[in-house]
mmCIF file of C-alpha atoms in Angstrom:
data_model
loop_
_atom_site.group_PDB
_atom_site.id
_atom_site.type_symbol
_atom_site.label_atom_id
_atom_site.label_comp_id
_atom_site.label_asym_id
_atom_site.label_seq_id
_atom_site.Cartn_x
_atom_site.Cartn_y
_atom_site.Cartn_z
ATOM 1 C CA UNK A 1 -10.094 13.821 19.735
ATOM 2 C CA UNK A 2 -11.089 10.215 20.007
ATOM 3 C CA UNK A 3 -10.144 8.227 23.075
ATOM 4 C CA UNK A 4 -11.466 4.694 23.084
ATOM 5 C CA UNK A 5 -11.002 3.460 26.824
ATOM 6 C CA UNK A 6 -14.236 1.878 26.459
ATOM 7 C CA UNK A 7 -13.068 -0.581 23.996
ATOM 8 C CA UNK A 8 -10.358 -1.819 26.263
ATOM 9 C CA UNK A 9 -7.586 -0.401 24.263
ATOM 10 C CA UNK A 10 -4.546 0.939 26.433
ATOM 11 C CA UNK A 11 -4.256 4.508 25.052
ATOM 12 C CA UNK A 12 -5.483 7.135 22.667
ATOM 13 C CA UNK A 13 -6.276 5.822 18.922
ATOM 14 C CA UNK A 14 -6.092 8.287 15.767
ATOM 15 C CA UNK A 15 -6.566 11.392 17.331
ATOM 16 C CA UNK A 16 -4.934 15.178 17.323
ATOM 17 C CA UNK A 17 -3.623 16.255 20.638
ATOM 18 C CA UNK A 18 -1.488 19.736 20.862
ATOM 19 C CA UNK A 19 -1.300 19.986 17.052
ATOM 20 C CA UNK A 20 0.322 15.987 16.727
ATOM 21 C CA UNK A 21 -0.871 12.872 15.527
ATOM 22 C CA UNK A 22 -1.561 10.443 18.507
ATOM 23 C CA UNK A 23 -1.963 6.750 18.811
ATOM 24 C CA UNK A 24 -0.785 4.348 21.138
ATOM 25 C CA UNK A 25 0.231 1.933 18.170
ATOM 26 C CA UNK A 26 2.342 4.752 16.791
ATOM 27 C CA UNK A 27 5.689 4.706 18.270
ATOM 28 C CA UNK A 28 8.554 6.546 17.482
ATOM 29 C CA UNK A 29 7.571 7.431 13.834
ATOM 30 C CA UNK A 30 6.622 4.044 13.066
ATOM 31 C CA UNK A 31 3.516 1.471 13.451
ATOM 32 C CA UNK A 32 4.683 -0.900 16.465
ATOM 33 C CA UNK A 33 3.801 -4.083 14.547
ATOM 34 C CA UNK A 34 3.288 -5.942 18.156
ATOM 35 C CA UNK A 35 0.196 -4.194 18.392
ATOM 36 C CA UNK A 36 -1.375 -5.471 15.048
ATOM 37 C CA UNK A 37 -1.041 -9.118 15.804
ATOM 38 C CA UNK A 38 -3.974 -11.350 15.428
ATOM 39 C CA UNK A 39 -4.907 -14.001 17.911
ATOM 40 C CA UNK A 40 -2.647 -16.471 16.167
ATOM 41 C CA UNK A 41 0.595 -14.068 16.586
ATOM 42 C CA UNK A 42 0.431 -13.091 12.940
ATOM 43 C CA UNK A 43 0.614 -9.306 11.876
ATOM 44 C CA UNK A 44 -2.357 -8.326 10.420
ATOM 45 C CA UNK A 45 -1.086 -6.147 7.573
ATOM 46 C CA UNK A 46 -4.367 -5.099 6.472
ATOM 47 C CA UNK A 47 -5.143 -3.273 9.758
ATOM 48 C CA UNK A 48 -1.540 -1.539 9.460
ATOM 49 C CA UNK A 49 -2.705 -0.404 6.022
ATOM 50 C CA UNK A 50 -5.740 1.062 7.241
ATOM 51 C CA UNK A 51 -4.148 2.852 10.056
ATOM 52 C CA UNK A 52 -1.401 4.349 7.679
ATOM 53 C CA UNK A 53 -4.328 5.629 5.382
ATOM 54 C CA UNK A 54 -6.352 6.989 8.657
ATOM 55 C CA UNK A 55 -2.904 8.451 9.927
ATOM 56 C CA UNK A 56 -2.053 10.357 6.801
ATOM 57 C CA UNK A 57 -5.822 11.699 6.037
ATOM 58 C CA UNK A 58 -5.539 13.080 9.758
ATOM 59 C CA UNK A 59 -2.084 14.670 9.365
ATOM 60 C CA UNK A 60 -3.486 16.436 5.798
ATOM 61 C CA UNK A 61 -6.911 16.983 6.812
ATOM 62 C CA UNK A 62 -5.391 18.824 10.266
ATOM 63 C CA UNK A 63 -2.635 20.306 8.481
ATOM 64 C CA UNK A 64 -0.289 18.931 11.074
ATOM 65 C CA UNK A 65 3.252 20.534 11.116
ATOM 66 C CA UNK A 66 6.154 17.787 10.990
ATOM 67 C CA UNK A 67 7.860 17.586 14.199
ATOM 68 C CA UNK A 68 11.674 17.480 13.539
ATOM 69 C CA UNK A 69 12.477 16.174 16.936
ATOM 70 C CA UNK A 70 10.980 12.827 15.778
ATOM 71 C CA UNK A 71 11.825 11.302 12.317
ATOM 72 C CA UNK A 72 8.911 9.565 10.487
ATOM 73 C CA UNK A 73 10.461 6.247 9.844
ATOM 74 C CA UNK A 74 7.659 4.153 8.504
ATOM 75 C CA UNK A 75 7.867 2.978 5.110
ATOM 76 C CA UNK A 76 5.376 1.461 2.856
ATOM 77 C CA UNK A 77 8.014 -0.707 1.694
ATOM 78 C CA UNK A 78 7.879 -2.631 5.228
ATOM 79 C CA UNK A 79 4.622 -4.135 4.323
ATOM 80 C CA UNK A 80 5.313 -7.377 2.265
ATOM 81 C CA UNK A 81 4.437 -7.156 -1.418
ATOM 82 C CA UNK A 82 1.896 -10.033 -0.907
ATOM 83 C CA UNK A 83 -0.343 -7.917 1.424
ATOM 84 C CA UNK A 84 -0.416 -5.144 -1.030
ATOM 85 C CA UNK A 85 -1.117 -7.647 -3.771
ATOM 86 C CA UNK A 86 -4.040 -9.389 -1.571
ATOM 87 C CA UNK A 87 -5.313 -5.873 -0.574
ATOM 88 C CA UNK A 88 -5.505 -3.950 -4.027
ATOM 89 C CA UNK A 89 -4.848 -6.070 -6.692
ATOM 90 C CA UNK A 90 -6.400 -9.417 -6.296
ATOM 91 C CA UNK A 91 -10.030 -7.794 -6.425
ATOM 92 C CA UNK A 92 -9.536 -5.535 -9.449
ATOM 93 C CA UNK A 93 -7.930 -8.351 -11.390
ATOM 94 C CA UNK A 94 -10.562 -10.669 -10.892
ATOM 95 C CA UNK A 95 -13.311 -7.989 -11.919
ATOM 96 C CA UNK A 96 -11.301 -7.461 -15.029
ATOM 97 C CA UNK A 97 -10.779 -10.904 -15.667
ATOM 98 C CA UNK A 98 -14.572 -11.528 -15.174
ATOM 99 C CA UNK A 99 -15.561 -8.726 -17.417
ATOM 100 C CA UNK A 100 -13.081 -9.635 -20.164
ATOM 101 C CA UNK A 101 -14.433 -13.234 -20.219
ATOM 102 C CA UNK A 102 -18.143 -12.127 -20.437
ATOM 103 C CA UNK A 103 -17.497 -9.975 -23.104
ATOM 104 C CA UNK A 104 -15.497 -12.840 -25.204
ATOM 105 C CA UNK A 105 -17.731 -15.561 -24.491
ATOM 106 C CA UNK A 106 -20.903 -13.327 -25.543
ATOM 107 C CA UNK A 107 -19.092 -12.019 -28.440
ATOM 108 C CA UNK A 108 -17.797 -15.728 -29.399
ATOM 109 C CA UNK A 109 -21.682 -16.854 -29.461
ATOM 110 C CA UNK A 110 -22.253 -13.600 -31.347
ATOM 111 C CA UNK A 111 -19.903 -14.346 -34.031
ATOM 112 C CA UNK A 112 -20.983 -18.036 -34.082
ATOM 113 C CA UNK A 113 -24.563 -17.371 -34.448
ATOM 114 C CA UNK A 114 -24.024 -14.917 -37.145
ATOM 115 C CA UNK A 115 -21.222 -16.475 -39.101
ATOM 116 C CA UNK A 116 -21.897 -20.190 -38.237
ATOM 117 C CA UNK A 117 -18.384 -20.374 -37.215
ATOM 118 C CA UNK A 118 -17.385 -22.532 -34.355
ATOM 119 C CA UNK A 119 -16.010 -21.363 -31.215
ATOM 120 C CA UNK A 120 -12.866 -23.223 -31.627
ATOM 121 C CA UNK A 121 -12.416 -21.984 -35.409
ATOM 122 C CA UNK A 122 -12.976 -18.594 -34.022
ATOM 123 C CA UNK A 123 -10.329 -19.013 -31.566
ATOM 124 C CA UNK A 124 -7.392 -20.391 -33.706
ATOM 125 C CA UNK A 125 -8.197 -17.888 -36.578
ATOM 126 C CA UNK A 126 -6.362 -14.415 -37.131
ATOM 127 C CA UNK A 127 -9.631 -13.007 -36.776
ATOM 128 C CA UNK A 128 -10.235 -14.607 -33.376
ATOM 129 C CA UNK A 129 -6.923 -13.411 -32.463
ATOM 130 C CA UNK A 130 -7.323 -9.955 -33.440
ATOM 131 C CA UNK A 131 -10.999 -10.178 -31.431
ATOM 132 C CA UNK A 132 -9.812 -11.318 -28.351
ATOM 133 C CA UNK A 133 -6.694 -8.613 -28.505
ATOM 134 C CA UNK A 134 -9.204 -5.928 -29.063
ATOM 135 C CA UNK A 135 -11.508 -6.860 -26.316
ATOM 136 C CA UNK A 136 -8.365 -7.001 -23.738
ATOM 137 C CA UNK A 137 -7.178 -3.732 -25.335
ATOM 138 C CA UNK A 138 -10.747 -2.318 -24.938
ATOM 139 C CA UNK A 139 -11.811 -3.641 -21.283
ATOM 140 C CA UNK A 140 -8.265 -2.034 -20.083
ATOM 141 C CA UNK A 141 -8.948 1.483 -21.979
ATOM 142 C CA UNK A 142 -12.531 1.444 -20.946
ATOM 143 C CA UNK A 143 -11.668 0.437 -17.256
ATOM 144 C CA UNK A 144 -9.062 3.112 -16.953
ATOM 145 C CA UNK A 145 -10.328 6.004 -18.782
ATOM 146 C CA UNK A 146 -13.586 5.478 -20.178
ATOM 147 C CA UNK A 147 -13.994 6.184 -23.842
ATOM 148 C CA UNK A 148 -15.316 9.875 -22.971
ATOM 149 C CA UNK A 149 -11.861 10.580 -21.176
ATOM 150 C CA UNK A 150 -9.629 9.464 -23.994
ATOM 151 C CA UNK A 151 -7.681 11.714 -25.841
ATOM 152 C CA UNK A 152 -8.444 12.480 -29.494
ATOM 153 C CA UNK A 153 -5.376 9.954 -30.819
ATOM 154 C CA UNK A 154 -6.980 6.879 -28.239
ATOM 155 C CA UNK A 155 -10.380 7.630 -29.770
ATOM 156 C CA UNK A 156 -9.157 7.462 -33.190
ATOM 157 C CA UNK A 157 -7.221 4.097 -32.298
ATOM 158 C CA UNK A 158 -10.191 2.378 -30.501
ATOM 159 C CA UNK A 159 -12.360 3.630 -33.621
ATOM 160 C CA UNK A 160 -9.951 1.886 -35.938
ATOM 161 C CA UNK A 161 -10.160 -1.122 -34.129
ATOM 162 C CA UNK A 162 -13.794 -1.231 -33.962
ATOM 163 C CA UNK A 163 -13.832 -0.551 -37.769
ATOM 164 C CA UNK A 164 -11.647 -3.451 -38.327
ATOM 165 C CA UNK A 165 -13.882 -5.705 -36.459
ATOM 166 C CA UNK A 166 -16.817 -4.419 -38.117
ATOM 167 C CA UNK A 167 -15.099 -5.129 -41.539
ATOM 168 C CA UNK A 168 -14.182 -8.883 -40.411
ATOM 169 C CA UNK A 169 -18.134 -9.393 -39.305
ATOM 170 C CA UNK A 170 -19.207 -7.888 -42.735
ATOM 171 C CA UNK A 171 -16.495 -10.249 -44.299
ATOM 172 C CA UNK A 172 -17.978 -13.301 -42.444
ATOM 173 C CA UNK A 173 -21.597 -12.283 -43.279
ATOM 174 C CA UNK A 174 -20.433 -12.469 -47.156
ATOM 175 C CA UNK A 175 -18.676 -15.682 -46.802
ATOM 176 C CA UNK A 176 -21.585 -17.378 -45.133
ATOM 177 C CA UNK A 177 -24.074 -15.597 -47.370
ATOM 178 C CA UNK A 178 -25.684 -13.519 -45.018
#
């Protein structure tokens, strides 16, 4: 039962009292956005997301019964879409984009050295487009599932793309006399 009076807060924060969730910012079944305002007067949506995650964890971990006298009116849809994107999607998108770019660039340099076909020619050819598509699909699959977690059909599809790409590499080698 955490009480943060030492932090100068006006009440209890994230605790269970008499089998109920208690937090001075939780009023009438929802978060009081006035309690989450920054010094500039804007609502700190990240703090609300953190508080709701912590509240749900406390409710689940302590197996708190629902109080039928008070409805939970908080809805995650109250948080603006841009706050969710900023919080959860942008870091993942940046990481995924960076990985795909590194793989694509190194692959292009490797093919350039192997086949003596320049990066521009690789990009505009059918082979280059298939390679880009395979790289993107591969990054998505590996990021989401990992090869060991794929179904047999998915492994067959990934292996088929891999074999097609290796076939293109072999054709490229033969074309330049390697």
